[in-house]
Structures are given as C-alpha cells and as structure tokens.
mmCIF file of C-alpha atoms and ligand atoms in Angstrom:
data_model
loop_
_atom_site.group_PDB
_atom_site.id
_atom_site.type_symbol
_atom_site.label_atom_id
_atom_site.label_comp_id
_atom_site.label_asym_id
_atom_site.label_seq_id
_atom_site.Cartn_x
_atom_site.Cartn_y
_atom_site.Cartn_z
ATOM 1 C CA UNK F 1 16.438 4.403 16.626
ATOM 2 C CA UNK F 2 13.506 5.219 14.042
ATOM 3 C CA UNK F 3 9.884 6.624 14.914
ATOM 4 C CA UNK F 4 7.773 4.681 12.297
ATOM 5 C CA UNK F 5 4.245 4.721 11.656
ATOM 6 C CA UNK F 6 2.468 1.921 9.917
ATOM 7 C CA UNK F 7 -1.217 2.545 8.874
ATOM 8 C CA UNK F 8 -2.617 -1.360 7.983
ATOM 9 C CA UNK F 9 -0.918 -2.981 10.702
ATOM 10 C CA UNK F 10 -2.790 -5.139 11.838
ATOM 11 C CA UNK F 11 -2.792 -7.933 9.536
ATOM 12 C CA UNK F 12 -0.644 -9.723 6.351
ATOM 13 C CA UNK F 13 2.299 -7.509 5.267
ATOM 14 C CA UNK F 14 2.051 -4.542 7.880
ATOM 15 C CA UNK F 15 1.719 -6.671 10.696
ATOM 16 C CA UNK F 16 5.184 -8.525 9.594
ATOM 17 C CA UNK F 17 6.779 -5.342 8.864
ATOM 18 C CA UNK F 18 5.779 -3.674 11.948
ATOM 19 C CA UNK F 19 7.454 -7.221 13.776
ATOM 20 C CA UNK F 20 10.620 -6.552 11.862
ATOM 21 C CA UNK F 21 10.683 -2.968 13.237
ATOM 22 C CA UNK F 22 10.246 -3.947 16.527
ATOM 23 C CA UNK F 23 12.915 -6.373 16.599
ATOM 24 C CA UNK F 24 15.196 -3.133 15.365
ATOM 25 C CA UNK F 25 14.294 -1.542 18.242
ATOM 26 C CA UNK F 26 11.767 0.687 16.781
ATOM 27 C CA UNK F 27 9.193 2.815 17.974
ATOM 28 C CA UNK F 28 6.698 1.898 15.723
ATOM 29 C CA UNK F 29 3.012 3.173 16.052
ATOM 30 C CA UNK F 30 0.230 0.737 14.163
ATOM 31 C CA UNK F 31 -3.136 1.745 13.189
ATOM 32 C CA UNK F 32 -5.930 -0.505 11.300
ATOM 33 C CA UNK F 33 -9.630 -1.215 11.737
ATOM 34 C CA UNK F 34 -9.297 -3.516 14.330
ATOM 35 C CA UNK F 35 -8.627 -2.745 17.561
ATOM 36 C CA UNK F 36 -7.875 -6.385 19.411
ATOM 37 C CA UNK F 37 -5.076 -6.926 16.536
ATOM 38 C CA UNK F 38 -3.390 -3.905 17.200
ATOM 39 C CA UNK F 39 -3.243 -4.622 20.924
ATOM 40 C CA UNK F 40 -2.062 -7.991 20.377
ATOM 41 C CA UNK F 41 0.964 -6.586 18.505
ATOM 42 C CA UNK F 42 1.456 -3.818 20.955
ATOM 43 C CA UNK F 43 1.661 -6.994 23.536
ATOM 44 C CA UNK F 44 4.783 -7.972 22.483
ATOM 45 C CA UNK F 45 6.572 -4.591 22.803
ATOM 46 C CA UNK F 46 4.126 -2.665 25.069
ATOM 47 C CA UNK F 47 7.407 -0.023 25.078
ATOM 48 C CA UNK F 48 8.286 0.460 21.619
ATOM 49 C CA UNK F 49 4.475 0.181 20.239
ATOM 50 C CA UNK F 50 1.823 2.523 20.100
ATOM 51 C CA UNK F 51 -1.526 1.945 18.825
ATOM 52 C CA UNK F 52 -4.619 4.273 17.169
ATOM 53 C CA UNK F 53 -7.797 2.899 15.444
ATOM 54 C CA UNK F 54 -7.580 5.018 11.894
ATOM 55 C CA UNK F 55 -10.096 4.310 9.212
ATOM 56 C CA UNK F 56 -8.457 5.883 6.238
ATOM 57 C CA UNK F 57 -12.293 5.606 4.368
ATOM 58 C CA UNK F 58 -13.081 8.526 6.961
ATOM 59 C CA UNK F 59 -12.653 12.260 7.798
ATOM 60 C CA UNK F 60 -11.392 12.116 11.136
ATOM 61 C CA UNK F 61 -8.459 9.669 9.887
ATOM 62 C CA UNK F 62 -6.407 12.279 9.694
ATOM 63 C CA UNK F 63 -6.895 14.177 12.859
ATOM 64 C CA UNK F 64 -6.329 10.285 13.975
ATOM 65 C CA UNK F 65 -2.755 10.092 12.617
ATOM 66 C CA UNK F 66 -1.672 13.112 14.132
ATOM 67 C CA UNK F 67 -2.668 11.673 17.410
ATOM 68 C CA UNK F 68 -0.666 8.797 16.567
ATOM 69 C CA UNK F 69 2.385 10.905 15.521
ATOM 70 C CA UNK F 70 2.013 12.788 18.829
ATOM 71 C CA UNK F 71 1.931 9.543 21.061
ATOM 72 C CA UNK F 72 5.254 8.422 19.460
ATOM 73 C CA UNK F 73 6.698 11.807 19.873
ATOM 74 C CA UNK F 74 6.875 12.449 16.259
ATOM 75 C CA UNK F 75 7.286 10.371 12.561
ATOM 76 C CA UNK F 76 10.800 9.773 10.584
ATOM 77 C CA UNK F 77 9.407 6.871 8.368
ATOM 78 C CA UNK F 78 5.451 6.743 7.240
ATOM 79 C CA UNK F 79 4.597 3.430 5.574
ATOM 80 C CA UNK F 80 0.859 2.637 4.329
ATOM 81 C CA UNK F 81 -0.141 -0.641 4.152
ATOM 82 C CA UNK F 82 -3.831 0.121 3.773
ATOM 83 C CA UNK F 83 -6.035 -1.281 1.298
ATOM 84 C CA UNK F 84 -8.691 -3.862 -0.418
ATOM 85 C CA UNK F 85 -8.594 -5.549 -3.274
ATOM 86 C CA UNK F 86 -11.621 -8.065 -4.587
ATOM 87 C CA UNK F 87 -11.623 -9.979 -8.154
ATOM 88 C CA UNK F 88 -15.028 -8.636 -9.494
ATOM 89 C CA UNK F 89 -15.659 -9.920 -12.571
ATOM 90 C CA UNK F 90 -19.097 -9.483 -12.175
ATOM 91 C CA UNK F 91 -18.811 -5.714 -12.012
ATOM 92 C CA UNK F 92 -20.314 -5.174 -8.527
ATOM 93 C CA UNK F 93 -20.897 -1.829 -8.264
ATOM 94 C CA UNK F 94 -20.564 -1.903 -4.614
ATOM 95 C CA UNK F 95 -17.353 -3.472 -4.553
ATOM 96 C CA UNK F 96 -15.691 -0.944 -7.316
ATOM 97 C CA UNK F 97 -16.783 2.061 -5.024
ATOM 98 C CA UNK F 98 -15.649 0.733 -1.625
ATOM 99 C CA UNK F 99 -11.865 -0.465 -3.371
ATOM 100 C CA UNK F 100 -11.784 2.987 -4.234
ATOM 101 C CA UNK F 101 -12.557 4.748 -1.021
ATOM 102 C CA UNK F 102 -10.165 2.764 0.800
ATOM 103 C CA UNK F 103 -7.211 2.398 -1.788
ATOM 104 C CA UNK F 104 -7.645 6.202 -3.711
ATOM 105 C CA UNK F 105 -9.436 8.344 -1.223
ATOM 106 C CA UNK F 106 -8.416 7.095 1.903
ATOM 107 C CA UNK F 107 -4.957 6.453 0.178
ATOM 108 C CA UNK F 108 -4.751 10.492 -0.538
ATOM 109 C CA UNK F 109 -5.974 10.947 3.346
ATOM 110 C CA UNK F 110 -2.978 9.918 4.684
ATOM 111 C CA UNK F 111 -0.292 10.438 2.187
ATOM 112 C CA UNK F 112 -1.135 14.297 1.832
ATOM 113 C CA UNK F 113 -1.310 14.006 5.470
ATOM 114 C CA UNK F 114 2.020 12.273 5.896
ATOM 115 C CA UNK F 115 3.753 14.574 3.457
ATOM 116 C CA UNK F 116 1.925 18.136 5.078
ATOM 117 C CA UNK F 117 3.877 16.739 8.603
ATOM 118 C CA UNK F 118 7.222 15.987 6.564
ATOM 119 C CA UNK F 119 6.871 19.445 4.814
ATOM 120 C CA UNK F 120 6.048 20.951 8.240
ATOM 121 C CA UNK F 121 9.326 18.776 9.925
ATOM 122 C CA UNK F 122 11.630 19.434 7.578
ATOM 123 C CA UNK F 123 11.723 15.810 5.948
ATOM 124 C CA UNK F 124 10.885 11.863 5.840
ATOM 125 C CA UNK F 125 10.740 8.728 4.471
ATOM 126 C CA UNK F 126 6.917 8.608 2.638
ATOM 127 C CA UNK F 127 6.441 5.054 1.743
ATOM 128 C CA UNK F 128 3.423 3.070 0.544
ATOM 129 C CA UNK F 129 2.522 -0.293 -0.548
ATOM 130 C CA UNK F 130 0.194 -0.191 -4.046
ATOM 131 C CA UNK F 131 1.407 -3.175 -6.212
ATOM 132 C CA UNK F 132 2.198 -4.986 -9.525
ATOM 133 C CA UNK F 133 -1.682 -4.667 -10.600
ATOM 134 C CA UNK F 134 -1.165 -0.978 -11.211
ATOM 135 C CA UNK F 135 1.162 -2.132 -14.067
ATOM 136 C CA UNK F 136 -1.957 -2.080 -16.679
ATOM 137 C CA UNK F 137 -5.625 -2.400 -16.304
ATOM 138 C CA UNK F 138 -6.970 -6.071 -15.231
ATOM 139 C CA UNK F 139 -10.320 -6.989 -16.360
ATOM 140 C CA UNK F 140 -10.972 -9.931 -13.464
ATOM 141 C CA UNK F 141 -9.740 -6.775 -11.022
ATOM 142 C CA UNK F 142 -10.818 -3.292 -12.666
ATOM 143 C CA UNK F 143 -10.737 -1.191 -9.359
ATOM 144 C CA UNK F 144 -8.031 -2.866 -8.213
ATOM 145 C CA UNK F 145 -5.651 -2.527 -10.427
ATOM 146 C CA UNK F 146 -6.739 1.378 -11.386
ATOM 147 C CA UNK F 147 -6.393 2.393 -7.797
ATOM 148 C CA UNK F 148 -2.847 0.757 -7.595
ATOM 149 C CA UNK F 149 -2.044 2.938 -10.671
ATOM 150 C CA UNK F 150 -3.311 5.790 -9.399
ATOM 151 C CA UNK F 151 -1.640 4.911 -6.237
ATOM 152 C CA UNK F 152 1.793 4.758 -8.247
ATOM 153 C CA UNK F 153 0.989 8.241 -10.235
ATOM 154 C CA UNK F 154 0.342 9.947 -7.256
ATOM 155 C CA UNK F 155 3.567 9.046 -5.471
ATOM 156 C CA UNK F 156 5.126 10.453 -8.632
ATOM 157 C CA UNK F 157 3.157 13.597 -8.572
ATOM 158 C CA UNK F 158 4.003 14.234 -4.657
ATOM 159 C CA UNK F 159 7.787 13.376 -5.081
ATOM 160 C CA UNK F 160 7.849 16.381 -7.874
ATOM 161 C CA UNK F 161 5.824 18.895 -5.289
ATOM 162 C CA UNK F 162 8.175 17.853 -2.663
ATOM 163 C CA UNK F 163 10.947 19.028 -5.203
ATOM 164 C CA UNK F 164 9.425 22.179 -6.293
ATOM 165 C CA UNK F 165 8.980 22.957 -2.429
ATOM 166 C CA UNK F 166 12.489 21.728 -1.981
ATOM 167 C CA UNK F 167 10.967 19.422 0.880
ATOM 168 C CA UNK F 168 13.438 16.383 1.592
ATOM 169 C CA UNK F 169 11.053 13.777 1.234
ATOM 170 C CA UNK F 170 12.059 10.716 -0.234
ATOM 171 C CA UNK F 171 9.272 8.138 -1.099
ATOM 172 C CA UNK F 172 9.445 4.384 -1.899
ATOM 173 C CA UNK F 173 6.640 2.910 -3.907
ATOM 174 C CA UNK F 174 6.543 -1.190 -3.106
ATOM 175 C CA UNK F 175 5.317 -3.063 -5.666
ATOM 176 C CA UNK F 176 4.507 -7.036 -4.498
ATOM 177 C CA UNK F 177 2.946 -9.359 -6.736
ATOM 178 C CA UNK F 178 1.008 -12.337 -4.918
ATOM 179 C CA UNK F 179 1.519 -12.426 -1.451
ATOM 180 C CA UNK F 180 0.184 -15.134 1.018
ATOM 181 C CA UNK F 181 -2.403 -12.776 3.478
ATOM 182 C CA UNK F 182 -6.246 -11.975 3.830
ATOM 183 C CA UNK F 183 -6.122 -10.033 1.084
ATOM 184 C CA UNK F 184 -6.400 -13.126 -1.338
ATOM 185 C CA UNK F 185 -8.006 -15.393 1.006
ATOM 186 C CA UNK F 186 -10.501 -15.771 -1.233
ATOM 187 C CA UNK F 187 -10.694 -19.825 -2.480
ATOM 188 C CA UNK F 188 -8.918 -18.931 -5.299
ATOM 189 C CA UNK F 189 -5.195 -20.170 -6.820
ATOM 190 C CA UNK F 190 -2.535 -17.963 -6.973
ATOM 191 C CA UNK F 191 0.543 -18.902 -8.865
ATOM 192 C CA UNK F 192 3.981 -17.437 -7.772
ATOM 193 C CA UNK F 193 2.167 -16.847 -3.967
ATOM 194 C CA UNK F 194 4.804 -15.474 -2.432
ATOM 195 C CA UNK F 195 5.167 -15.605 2.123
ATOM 196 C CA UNK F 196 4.339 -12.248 4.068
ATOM 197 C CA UNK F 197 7.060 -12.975 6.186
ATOM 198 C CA UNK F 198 9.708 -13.018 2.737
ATOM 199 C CA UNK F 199 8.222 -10.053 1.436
ATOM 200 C CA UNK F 200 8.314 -7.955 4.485
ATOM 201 C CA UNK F 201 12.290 -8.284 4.755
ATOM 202 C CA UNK F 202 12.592 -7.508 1.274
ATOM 203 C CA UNK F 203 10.638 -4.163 2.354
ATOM 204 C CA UNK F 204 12.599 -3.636 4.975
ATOM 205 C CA UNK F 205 15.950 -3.815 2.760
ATOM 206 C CA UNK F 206 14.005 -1.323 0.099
ATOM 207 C CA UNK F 207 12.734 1.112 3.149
ATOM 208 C CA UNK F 208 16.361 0.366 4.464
ATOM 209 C CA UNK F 209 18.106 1.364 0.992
ATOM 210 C CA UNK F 210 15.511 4.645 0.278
ATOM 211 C CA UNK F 211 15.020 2.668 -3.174
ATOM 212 C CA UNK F 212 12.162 4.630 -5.077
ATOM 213 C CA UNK F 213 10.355 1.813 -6.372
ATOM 214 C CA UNK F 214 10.490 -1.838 -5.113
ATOM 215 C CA UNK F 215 8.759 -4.583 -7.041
ATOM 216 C CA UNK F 216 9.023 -7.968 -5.391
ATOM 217 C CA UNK F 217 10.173 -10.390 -6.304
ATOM 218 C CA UNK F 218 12.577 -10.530 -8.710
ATOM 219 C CA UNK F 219 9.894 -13.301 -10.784
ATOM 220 C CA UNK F 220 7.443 -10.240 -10.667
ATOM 221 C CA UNK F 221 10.205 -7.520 -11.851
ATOM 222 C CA UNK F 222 10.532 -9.715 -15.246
ATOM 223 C CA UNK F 223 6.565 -10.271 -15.629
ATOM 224 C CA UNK F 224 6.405 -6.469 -14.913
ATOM 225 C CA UNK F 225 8.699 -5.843 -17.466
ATOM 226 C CA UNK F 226 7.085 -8.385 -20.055
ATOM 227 C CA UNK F 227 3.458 -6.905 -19.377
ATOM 228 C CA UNK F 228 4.912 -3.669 -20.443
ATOM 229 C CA UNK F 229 5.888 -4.469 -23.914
ATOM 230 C CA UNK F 230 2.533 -5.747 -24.497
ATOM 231 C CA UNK F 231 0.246 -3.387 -27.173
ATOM 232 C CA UNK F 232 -2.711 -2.773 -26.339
ATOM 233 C CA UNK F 233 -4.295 -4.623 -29.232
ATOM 234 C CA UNK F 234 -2.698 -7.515 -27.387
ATOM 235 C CA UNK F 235 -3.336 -6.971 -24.057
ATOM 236 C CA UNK F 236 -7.047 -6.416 -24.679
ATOM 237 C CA UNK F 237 -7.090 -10.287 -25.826
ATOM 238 C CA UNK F 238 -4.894 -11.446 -23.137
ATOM 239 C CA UNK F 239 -7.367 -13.614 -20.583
ATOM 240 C CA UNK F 240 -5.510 -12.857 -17.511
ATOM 241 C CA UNK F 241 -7.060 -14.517 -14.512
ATOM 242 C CA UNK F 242 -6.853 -17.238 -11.292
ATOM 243 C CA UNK F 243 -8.764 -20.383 -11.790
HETATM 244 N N1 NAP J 301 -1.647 -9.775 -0.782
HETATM 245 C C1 NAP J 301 -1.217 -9.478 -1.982
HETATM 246 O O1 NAP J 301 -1.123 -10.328 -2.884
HETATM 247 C C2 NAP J 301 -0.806 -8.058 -2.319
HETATM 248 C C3 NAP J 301 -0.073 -7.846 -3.493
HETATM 249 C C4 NAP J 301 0.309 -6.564 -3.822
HETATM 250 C C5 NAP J 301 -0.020 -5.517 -3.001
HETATM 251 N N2 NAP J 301 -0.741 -5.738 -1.863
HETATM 252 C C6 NAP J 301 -1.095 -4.586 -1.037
HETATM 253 O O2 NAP J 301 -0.504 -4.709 0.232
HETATM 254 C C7 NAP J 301 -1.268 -3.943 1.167
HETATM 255 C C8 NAP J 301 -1.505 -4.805 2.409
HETATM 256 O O3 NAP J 301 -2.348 -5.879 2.065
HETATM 257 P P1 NAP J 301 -2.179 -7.356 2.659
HETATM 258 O O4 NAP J 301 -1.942 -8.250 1.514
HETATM 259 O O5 NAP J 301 -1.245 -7.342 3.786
HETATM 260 O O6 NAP J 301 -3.680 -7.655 3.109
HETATM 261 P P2 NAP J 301 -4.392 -7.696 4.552
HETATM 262 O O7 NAP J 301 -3.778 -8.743 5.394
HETATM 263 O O8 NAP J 301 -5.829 -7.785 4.227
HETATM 264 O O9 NAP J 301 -4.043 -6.279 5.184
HETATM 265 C C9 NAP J 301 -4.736 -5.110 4.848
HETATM 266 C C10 NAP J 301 -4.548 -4.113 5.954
HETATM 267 O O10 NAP J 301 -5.263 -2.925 5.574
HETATM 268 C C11 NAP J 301 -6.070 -2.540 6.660
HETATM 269 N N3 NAP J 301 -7.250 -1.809 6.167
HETATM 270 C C12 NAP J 301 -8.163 -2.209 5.260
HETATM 271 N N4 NAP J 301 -9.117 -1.275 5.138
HETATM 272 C C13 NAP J 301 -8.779 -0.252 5.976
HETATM 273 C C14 NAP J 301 -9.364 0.973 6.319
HETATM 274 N N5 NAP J 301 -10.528 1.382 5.766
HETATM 275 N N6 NAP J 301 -8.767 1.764 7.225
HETATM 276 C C15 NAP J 301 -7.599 1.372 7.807
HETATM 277 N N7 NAP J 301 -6.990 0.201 7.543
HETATM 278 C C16 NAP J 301 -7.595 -0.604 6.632
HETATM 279 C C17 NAP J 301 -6.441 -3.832 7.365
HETATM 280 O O11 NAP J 301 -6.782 -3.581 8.722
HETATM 281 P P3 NAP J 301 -8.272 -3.550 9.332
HETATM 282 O O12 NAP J 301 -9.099 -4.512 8.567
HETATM 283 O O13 NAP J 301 -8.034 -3.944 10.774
HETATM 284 O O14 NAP J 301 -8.691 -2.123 9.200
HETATM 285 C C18 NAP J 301 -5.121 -4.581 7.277
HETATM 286 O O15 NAP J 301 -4.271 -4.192 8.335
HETATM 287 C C19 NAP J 301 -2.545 -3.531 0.437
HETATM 288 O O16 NAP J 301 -2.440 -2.193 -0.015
HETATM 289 C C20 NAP J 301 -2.576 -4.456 -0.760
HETATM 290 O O17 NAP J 301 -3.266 -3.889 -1.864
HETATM 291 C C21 NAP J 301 -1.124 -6.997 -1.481
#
C-alpha cells in the first residue's frame, strides 16, 4: 500500500486519479482551493483520504504540505495536478501574471518542497502534470504554454540535482493534450478532447511503470513529434488555434 499525495485534487484529472488510488487501496491525501470538493472525495474513503486546503500561489503552501505529509504518516508518491491555463489572445496582462504564479511559482513551491522531503527520506516518486503546450510557444496561449515548458525544464533540471546528490528520486513528467475538465470549459471547440476518466488510467499505468515522460495519447505523441520538426520560420506562420 502507497502514501500518495495529490496537490489539485479536487477537480478534472486529480480528482479521477486520486479515485483510481483509492480503489488501490491507497492512502491518498488531496489538497486544492476548495474545501467542500475535497471533503466530498474524502466521503467516499473517510479511511484512506486525508484532506489540506494548499494554495500553491502562497507562502504558507508549503508549511501546508508538510502538514499533509504528516497526517498521512509520510509521502512515497507526490503528484501535482495544479494549475490554470486561459487562451488570451488579447494579451491580458492580468491573466499572463496569475498563469504564472500558479503554474511556475507555485509549481516550484511544491516540487522543491516535494523533492527537499524525498532528499530528506531517502527517495520518491516526484511526478507532475505540465502538458503538450510546453512543446513550443502558442500565440492564442503565451503563458500557458511557457509555463508548461518551464514546467518540463525544471523537472529536467531537478532529476540531474537529484543525481549529483545521488538522491533516488525518480520523476515522471505527464504530458496530456486536450482533456475534457474545467480547465477548457471555456465555450470553445477542442478537437481530439480526450475523457478525464481515460487519461487518468493512462497516468496511473505511467506513475505505475516510473516512465519519465508520458504524453497522452498516443494521437498527441505523433502531433508532438510533428510540431517538433517544424522551423521556426514555419511555426511563426502556423495559425494554431480553437474556433
Ligand atoms: N484539461 C486539459 O486539456 C489539460 C491538458 C494538458 C495538461 N493539463 C494540466 O492538467 C492539470 C490539471 O488540470 P485539469 O485539466 O484537471 O483542470 P481542473 O479541473 O481545472 O483542475 C485544476 C486543479 O488545480 C487546482 N488549482 C488551481 N489553482 C490552484 C492553486 N492556486 N492552488 C492549489 N490548487 C489549485 C484546482 O483546485 P482549486 O480550484 O480547488 O484550488 C483543481 O483541483 C493542470 O496542470 C493542467 O495545466 C490539462
């Protein structure tokens, strides 16, 4: 039986990981925003779940966490499912600053935070969810998309610290293009929209499998690839958007 902590439980792909976990037999602890979702998914396992209200965008998130950690009586698997994401082709100032202080700064809050207890415990499973948009910069998303980047860089940088400090951390970076949740509940179409509940067993299998990077689906993993080949000349001309 694992000890897992999910940060961004409490909706979309979290909240159907944290039900596949439970249904392992888990002891899971969940932590979002919202306090009234978290107890409704501590309802259906009041035994295996434990909840804490963690805003990553603040300073006493991680003093948070560890109180988390400490209710579950400590953390083999860290998975964060954090984050905001907003088409802005506007350029909304606003809207560029908050996506970063949830999905960069807050993202760094509880990574170094889950890798300082790993380091301190001897080892763990670091995993996060950033995404396909990381892949190159997307003018209809520009915050979006740099933070997943960034997201994916720094998961690179830690797993080489953890090496240096021969720390046996391994990490799993998951990768989903469009999935069905609040996250795009925004009016708009989204082609290839893909189930939370699908994508959160195909987590599962990658957290399952320690894989080091997970793009889902297997659609995305060949428009990932494509994307890649693409100069930049190209790319710059490319009008990538959702009508
Ligand atoms: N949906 C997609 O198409 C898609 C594709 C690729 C990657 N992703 C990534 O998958 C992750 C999960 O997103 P989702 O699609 O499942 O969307 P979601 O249903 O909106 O879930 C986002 C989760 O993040 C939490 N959250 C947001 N701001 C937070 C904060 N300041 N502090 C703590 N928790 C916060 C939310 O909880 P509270 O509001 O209760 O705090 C919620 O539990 C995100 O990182 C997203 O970028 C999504």
């Amino acid at each position: 039986m694992k000890r897992a902590i999910i940060v961004g439980a409490s909706s979309g792909i979290g909240l159907e990981i944290a039900k596949l976990w439970i249904a392992k037999g888990w002891k899971i602890g969940v932590a979002a925003r919202r306090a009234d979702k978290l107890e409704a998914l501590k309802s259906l396992a009041p035994q295996q779940v434990a909840t804490q209200i963690i805003d990553v965008t603040q300073k006493e998130a991680t003093e948070n966490l560890h109180s988390l950690i400490a209710q579950l009586g400590g953390m083999d698997i860290f998975l964060l499912s954090s984050g905001i994401g907003y088409q802005n082709i506007e350029l909304k100032e606003e809207v560029e600053l908050q996506t970063i202080q949830t999905n960069a700064e807050g993202f760094v809050r509880m990574t170094t935070a889950a890798f300082n207890y790993f380091k301190q415990q001897g080892g763990g499973q670091l995993t996060v969810i950033s995404s396909i948009a990381g892949t190159k910069g997307l003018g209809i998303a520009p915050a979006y998309s740099a933070t997943k980047r960034f997201q994916n860089t720094y998961i690179d940088a830690l797993e080489q610290l953890a090496n240096m400090q021969h720390i046996p951390i391994s990490f799993t970076d998951i990768r989903p293009g469009f999935v069905k949740t609040d996250l795009l509940n925004d009016g708009k179409h989204y082609p290839l929209l893909m189930s939370s509940t699908t994508v959160a067993q195909e987590i599962v299998k990658a957290i399952d499998r320690k894989k080091r990077i997970a793009i889902i689906d297997w659609r995305y993993r060949i428009i990932v690839f494509g994307w890649r080949l693409i100069p930049r000349f190209i790319w710059k001309r490319l009008p990538i958007k959702t009508s």
